[in-house]
Amino acid sequence: MLRKLIIGRTITPRHAVRKLWNEAAARKACRANGEQSFICSTEDTIGRRNLTLAEHYSVAARSQNKTRRRGKDLPWTIELAKGMKVLVTDNVETDLDVTNGARGEIVDIVLHPDEPPITNDPIVKLKYLPSYILVKLSRTRVSKLSGLEDSVIPVEPRISSMQIKVKTDRGKTVTRTVTRKQ
């Protein structure tokens, strides 16, 4: 698989290698711990409705555009598992040490109430994003939350927005705001 990613003869994009490395490490850890891996896809909406095919295309084309906010867009899919190591990549709450670079581990995944019953397969693709995940941080000043162990915090799906341009049926180009939940 890695051979397909080689550009020229000797250069491999580091991001692509890291992504594959992380996926392989996560699945290996799941097998070793007997845990399931959950694949979660983004929920893109405009207002309260799902995107049309043309709008999906505009979102996909936007991610290939050089002018997009590099590194700020949320990924299309994310893989989660109990026991998975996590790294905070944004300053969430600096006073409590929930900051960029903080490390932790997923201790539980609380599925969406409408999620159909899951199978015992090692890799499960979820229909809905989890309601939240519980993460035990290695080092934090968070007070003990009722019903949770020390240093365990709930993490809800993140929401971001982006602008896309779409042609209407009449040929006019309009700008729409897409809300991405991941």
C-alpha angles and dihedrals in degrees: 000000000000091000089066089059096055112114111208110333107307112018123090121178107250094215092055091049093048091049093051091043092053093047092050093046092049093051092045090052090049091053092047093048096038091239129141122242116225120208112206123191125205122263108224118188140166107212104324097325133090120251123269120234091261090051091049088052091051091051091049092047090048091058089057092050118103092219095064118109098273111230095357098091115093116242123259092239137013131195120221133182138164109263093025114142114237136195125206108232100183134046100257101166114355095185090061097042093250089136143135107297097024112139132212147143133251108246099175142004117212109204125217112270091239094051109123116239110288124232127232092252114133091236118042125186108212122219092209133029114260114265088235143323127231114230126190107211118214093221126013144133093223113138116242107273119223111269095009134096121253115288093013116130132178115240119199125201113281121243125210134164135217137184121239133181118226132180115233125219088266092055095253118136115230132183118232132184115232118200113210120198117193 
